[in-house]
């Protein structure tokens, strides 16, 4: 804006020189034109021009993702009707793990294009990841159902709604949704999903799926975990108790990148976590440099932790390490 003001002063000076003959003969008219010219120019500039284009922050190429996001946010403040801009902002925030800000940006994009199924599904994922309890809000659940009613083969909606049903204890519904997904995805993705379907079938009391002709070879890094239970917590556990072993991103944001669901018995228990144990095909253990390993006994069997559940202190490990990580369950969740 400072540059614009300097230009306006220069314009007035040049106008005075150009209007000198008129000022000499028709002084009143000359003065009126002299005052009106910069005012009209400024009004047109503010109306149809781009004042922020003079801001050096908007002129120079961004040097980082943060700078690019700042420029994009300033543009969206001026042009809030840009659906693609909100989508770009939302995806950038997702890549940063800023799920709450991604959720808000997706909300803007969805409001502008409510008929776009992909936007509705991505918005639901952002709502799930930003939820304090890692559970699907009802608004996101209904949005996914609406998408599947219109597009029964929308892959991401099938997966997310299946995950929601599993979290809600409706394992049979999760199985039905995920088995609809299997023939729609790439073989590698199907192989990563099948162990989750097998676990959901067991949780629902359904018979195992028919054996596959060939078992998928686990690709990528594996983490070896040994779970021990402190003697003082080894009293008989309820029949509903389930042992969960999780790998989360190092900052703890979002859903686990790998999880095993096991019987809460036979301690010590040894497990191996890999990409085959992921909850989301797009969020893999192999994509992480470090993860936080956790073990918890859910007395109710629910994957979400509850007060009173025995658990272990989280341990940070490097993905790809061959060492066995020991998780000792020796405290009660407050």
XYZ file of N, CA and C in Angstrom, residues 124-236:
339
model
N -14.904 -36.008 5.963
C -15.206 -36.963 7.032
C -13.921 -37.513 7.653
N -12.925 -37.801 6.813
C -11.649 -38.295 7.347
C -10.987 -37.250 8.243
N -11.020 -35.992 7.811
C -10.421 -34.928 8.622
C -11.160 -34.770 9.947
N -12.493 -34.915 9.926
C -13.245 -34.853 11.180
C -12.857 -35.992 12.110
N -12.670 -37.187 11.547
C -12.260 -38.333 12.355
C -10.885 -38.107 12.965
N -9.944 -37.667 12.152
C -8.572 -37.500 12.637
C -8.435 -36.364 13.639
N -9.302 -35.388 13.554
C -9.212 -34.248 14.476
C -10.018 -34.461 15.752
N -10.808 -35.535 15.807
C -11.643 -35.783 16.988
C -10.783 -36.130 18.197
N -11.093 -35.551 19.346
C -10.311 -35.789 20.554
C -10.337 -37.252 20.980
N -11.450 -37.930 20.727
C -11.577 -39.331 21.126
C -11.305 -40.303 19.986
N -10.787 -39.787 18.849
C -10.452 -40.616 17.685
C -11.659 -41.397 17.174
N -12.852 -40.842 17.358
C -14.073 -41.485 16.884
C -14.756 -40.607 15.837
N -15.538 -41.256 14.996
C -16.215 -40.554 13.911
C -17.389 -39.733 14.454
N -17.407 -38.416 14.231
C -18.584 -37.627 14.622
C -19.812 -38.054 13.818
N -20.965 -37.851 14.393
C -22.204 -38.260 13.732
C -22.368 -37.556 12.388
N -21.975 -36.285 12.312
C -22.111 -35.556 11.048
C -21.293 -36.219 9.943
N -20.078 -36.663 10.281
C -19.230 -37.332 9.287
C -19.816 -38.684 8.903
N -20.359 -39.385 9.882
C -20.953 -40.707 9.617
C -22.117 -40.579 8.621
N -22.983 -39.615 8.848
C -24.122 -39.428 7.959
C -23.667 -38.999 6.564
N -22.606 -38.229 6.503
C -22.082 -37.797 5.208
C -21.565 -39.007 4.420
N -20.863 -39.908 5.098
C -20.360 -41.109 4.427
C -21.508 -41.985 3.935
N -22.538 -42.127 4.750
C -23.689 -42.932 4.341
C -24.357 -42.328 3.098
N -24.443 -41.009 3.066
C -25.055 -40.348 1.906
C -24.212 -40.578 0.644
N -22.902 -40.532 0.784
C -22.021 -40.781 -0.362
C -22.215 -42.198 -0.880
N -22.249 -43.185 0.028
C -22.387 -44.575 -0.393
C -23.773 -44.861 -0.975
N -24.777 -44.126 -0.537
C -26.104 -44.297 -1.131
C -26.094 -43.872 -2.591
N -25.302 -42.842 -2.902
C -25.217 -42.360 -4.285
C -24.145 -43.088 -5.089
N -23.046 -43.469 -4.419
C -21.927 -44.138 -5.081
C -21.515 -45.351 -4.239
N -22.164 -46.497 -4.417
C -21.916 -47.658 -3.556
C -20.484 -48.186 -3.607
N -19.701 -47.801 -4.608
C -18.337 -48.310 -4.734
C -17.288 -47.252 -4.406
N -17.674 -46.197 -3.699
C -16.697 -45.181 -3.305
C -15.763 -45.813 -2.261
N -14.524 -46.047 -2.650
C -13.628 -46.897 -1.867
C -13.317 -46.327 -0.480
N -12.951 -45.067 -0.441
C -12.558 -44.481 0.833
C -13.735 -44.402 1.797
N -14.927 -44.148 1.267
C -16.112 -44.096 2.121
C -16.396 -45.473 2.711
N -16.247 -46.537 1.908
C -16.430 -47.895 2.422
C -15.457 -48.191 3.545
N -14.200 -47.803 3.343
C -13.202 -48.094 4.369
C -13.475 -47.325 5.656
N -13.715 -46.028 5.538
C -13.906 -45.196 6.729
C -15.155 -45.589 7.501
N -16.241 -45.882 6.786
C -17.462 -46.269 7.480
C -17.283 -47.639 8.141
N -16.534 -48.533 7.503
C -16.229 -49.809 8.131
C -15.427 -49.630 9.406
N -14.459 -48.729 9.366
C -13.668 -48.438 10.567
C -14.552 -47.877 11.677
N -15.462 -47.001 11.309
C -16.389 -46.434 12.292
C -17.255 -47.521 12.924
N -17.745 -48.441 12.099
C -18.588 -49.514 12.626
C -17.803 -50.434 13.559
N -16.531 -50.668 13.239
C -15.705 -51.498 14.115
C -15.486 -50.803 15.456
N -15.208 -49.496 15.412
C -15.020 -48.738 16.652
C -16.286 -48.741 17.503
N -17.437 -48.767 16.849
C -18.719 -48.737 17.558
C -19.124 -50.115 18.078
N -18.293 -51.134 17.841
C -18.628 -52.472 18.299
C -19.513 -53.243 17.344
N -19.746 -52.697 16.154
C -20.575 -53.361 15.143
C -19.658 -54.043 14.136
N -18.947 -55.076 14.611
C -17.927 -55.713 13.779
C -18.514 -56.366 12.532
N -19.708 -56.927 12.633
C -20.314 -57.572 11.460
C -20.566 -56.557 10.346
N -20.987 -55.341 10.709
C -21.185 -54.296 9.704
C -19.854 -53.901 9.078
N -18.804 -53.839 9.900
C -17.472 -53.514 9.377
C -17.036 -54.566 8.363
N -17.256 -55.836 8.681
C -16.896 -56.921 7.767
C -17.632 -56.755 6.437
N -18.935 -56.494 6.498
C -19.725 -56.362 5.278
C -19.211 -55.219 4.405
N -18.874 -54.098 5.024
C -18.383 -52.946 4.265
C -17.013 -53.230 3.669
N -16.105 -53.794 4.456
C -14.744 -54.039 3.977
C -14.697 -55.141 2.927
N -15.568 -56.140 3.036
C -15.570 -57.186 2.014
C -16.121 -56.658 0.692
N -16.972 -55.637 0.738
C -17.390 -54.966 -0.496
C -16.207 -54.234 -1.136
N -15.277 -53.807 -0.312
C -14.141 -53.029 -0.784
C -13.077 -53.899 -1.452
N -12.914 -55.141 -1.004
C -11.813 -55.995 -1.472
C -11.695 -56.072 -2.996
N -12.768 -56.358 -3.725
C -12.605 -56.486 -5.185
C -12.384 -55.162 -5.905
N -12.488 -54.050 -5.206
C -12.379 -52.741 -5.843
C -10.968 -52.178 -5.791
N -10.102 -52.711 -4.929
C -8.798 -52.107 -4.690
C -7.690 -52.943 -5.311
N -6.482 -52.356 -5.351
C -5.318 -53.064 -5.865
C -5.016 -54.279 -4.989
N -4.402 -55.321 -5.566
C -4.094 -56.528 -4.785
C -3.296 -56.254 -3.520
N -2.317 -55.367 -3.591
C -1.510 -55.086 -2.402
C -2.356 -54.456 -1.301
N -3.270 -53.570 -1.685
C -4.154 -52.952 -0.706
C -5.109 -53.984 -0.122
N -5.612 -54.880 -0.969
C -6.502 -55.940 -0.482
C -5.776 -56.838 0.517
N -4.513 -57.159 0.220
C -3.744 -58.003 1.130
C -3.533 -57.321 2.479
N -3.371 -55.982 2.467
C -3.205 -55.251 3.728
C -4.511 -55.185 4.507
N -5.643 -55.244 3.809
C -6.943 -55.125 4.456
C -7.444 -56.464 5.014
N -7.048 -57.557 4.400
C -7.592 -58.861 4.806
C -7.345 -59.203 6.269
N -6.165 -58.953 6.848
C -6.001 -59.258 8.273
C -6.978 -58.482 9.158
N -7.318 -57.245 8.761
C -8.283 -56.474 9.535
C -9.685 -57.087 9.414
N -10.002 -57.595 8.234
C -11.294 -58.261 8.055
C -11.339 -59.540 8.888
N -10.223 -60.293 8.884
C -10.175 -61.523 9.678
C -10.395 -61.228 11.158
N -9.739 -60.153 11.655
C -9.908 -59.792 13.062
C -11.343 -59.347 13.343
N -11.929 -58.600 12.415
C -13.311 -58.149 12.602
C -14.279 -59.328 12.573
N -14.021 -60.306 11.701
C -14.871 -61.491 11.664
C -14.817 -62.238 12.993
N -13.623 -62.365 13.549
C -13.488 -63.045 14.834
C -14.222 -62.282 15.928
N -14.107 -60.948 15.893
C -14.782 -60.123 16.895
C -16.299 -60.244 16.771
N -16.785 -60.426 15.546
C -18.220 -60.534 15.326
C -18.736 -61.958 15.538
N -17.838 -62.903 15.806
C -18.256 -64.287 15.976
C -18.579 -64.972 14.667
N -18.040 -64.450 13.567
C -18.278 -65.041 12.248
C -17.201 -66.069 11.938
N -17.511 -67.059 11.147
C -16.489 -68.049 10.774
C -15.403 -67.388 9.944
N -14.184 -67.952 9.979
C -13.090 -67.362 9.190
C -13.435 -67.348 7.708
N -12.871 -66.375 7.019
C -13.052 -66.326 5.570
C -12.349 -67.511 4.938
N -12.775 -67.879 3.747
C -12.128 -68.993 3.065
C -10.657 -68.690 2.855
N -9.844 -69.733 3.046
C -8.396 -69.552 2.907
C -8.070 -69.121 1.480
N -7.131 -68.211 1.370
C -6.714 -67.755 0.054
C -5.699 -68.722 -0.537
N -5.651 -68.758 -1.836
C -4.733 -69.684 -2.491
C -3.290 -69.380 -2.145
N -2.962 -68.108 -2.027
C -1.606 -67.710 -1.654
C -1.703 -66.645 -0.594
N -0.830 -66.731 0.388
C -0.779 -65.732 1.451
C 0.147 -64.603 1.012
N -0.272 -63.379 1.292
C 0.553 -62.229 0.914
C 1.817 -62.185 1.755
N 2.919 -61.911 1.131
C 4.169 -61.742 1.857
C 4.201 -60.345 2.437
N 4.486 -60.273 3.707
C 4.525 -58.967 4.352
C 5.702 -58.178 3.809
N 5.413 -56.999 3.296
C 6.446 -56.135 2.754
C 6.745 -55.012 3.744
N 7.952 -54.466 3.634
C 8.286 -53.317 4.455
C 8.792 -53.692 5.834
N 9.074 -52.684 6.650
C 9.654 -52.924 7.977
C 8.668 -53.584 8.929
N 9.226 -54.278 9.924
C 8.425 -54.912 10.962
C 8.973 -54.502 12.322
N 8.096 -54.386 13.288
C 8.497 -54.058 14.663
C 8.129 -55.220 15.574
N 9.123 -55.720 16.296
C 8.907 -56.833 17.220
C 8.638 -56.281 18.611
N 7.567 -56.752 19.223
C 7.139 -56.222 20.523
C 6.887 -57.381 21.483
N 7.364 -57.218 22.698
C 7.095 -58.184 23.775
C 6.291 -57.454 24.851
N 5.100 -57.940 25.137
C 4.221 -57.304 26.116
C 4.232 -58.139 27.398
N 4.608 -57.495 28.494
C 4.633 -58.146 29.805
C 3.563 -57.543 30.694
N 3.066 -58.304 31.639
C 2.035 -57.840 32.569
C 2.573 -57.929 33.985
N 2.568 -56.793 34.696
C 3.054 -56.759 36.075
C 2.250 -57.715 36.949
N 2.948 -58.368 37.890
C 2.300 -59.382 38.724
C 1.118 -58.817 39.499
N 1.244 -57.558 39.956
C 0.175 -56.974 40.762
C -1.088 -56.691 39.954
N -0.990 -56.735 38.597
C -2.166 -56.514 37.757
C -2.649 -57.815 37.102
N -2.063 -58.928 37.527
C -2.360 -60.197 36.860
C -3.565 -60.916 37.454
N -4.381 -60.213 38.241
C -5.598 -60.830 38.775
C -6.487 -61.251 37.616
N -7.388 -62.196 37.833
C -8.270 -62.637 36.733
C -8.959 -61.463 36.058
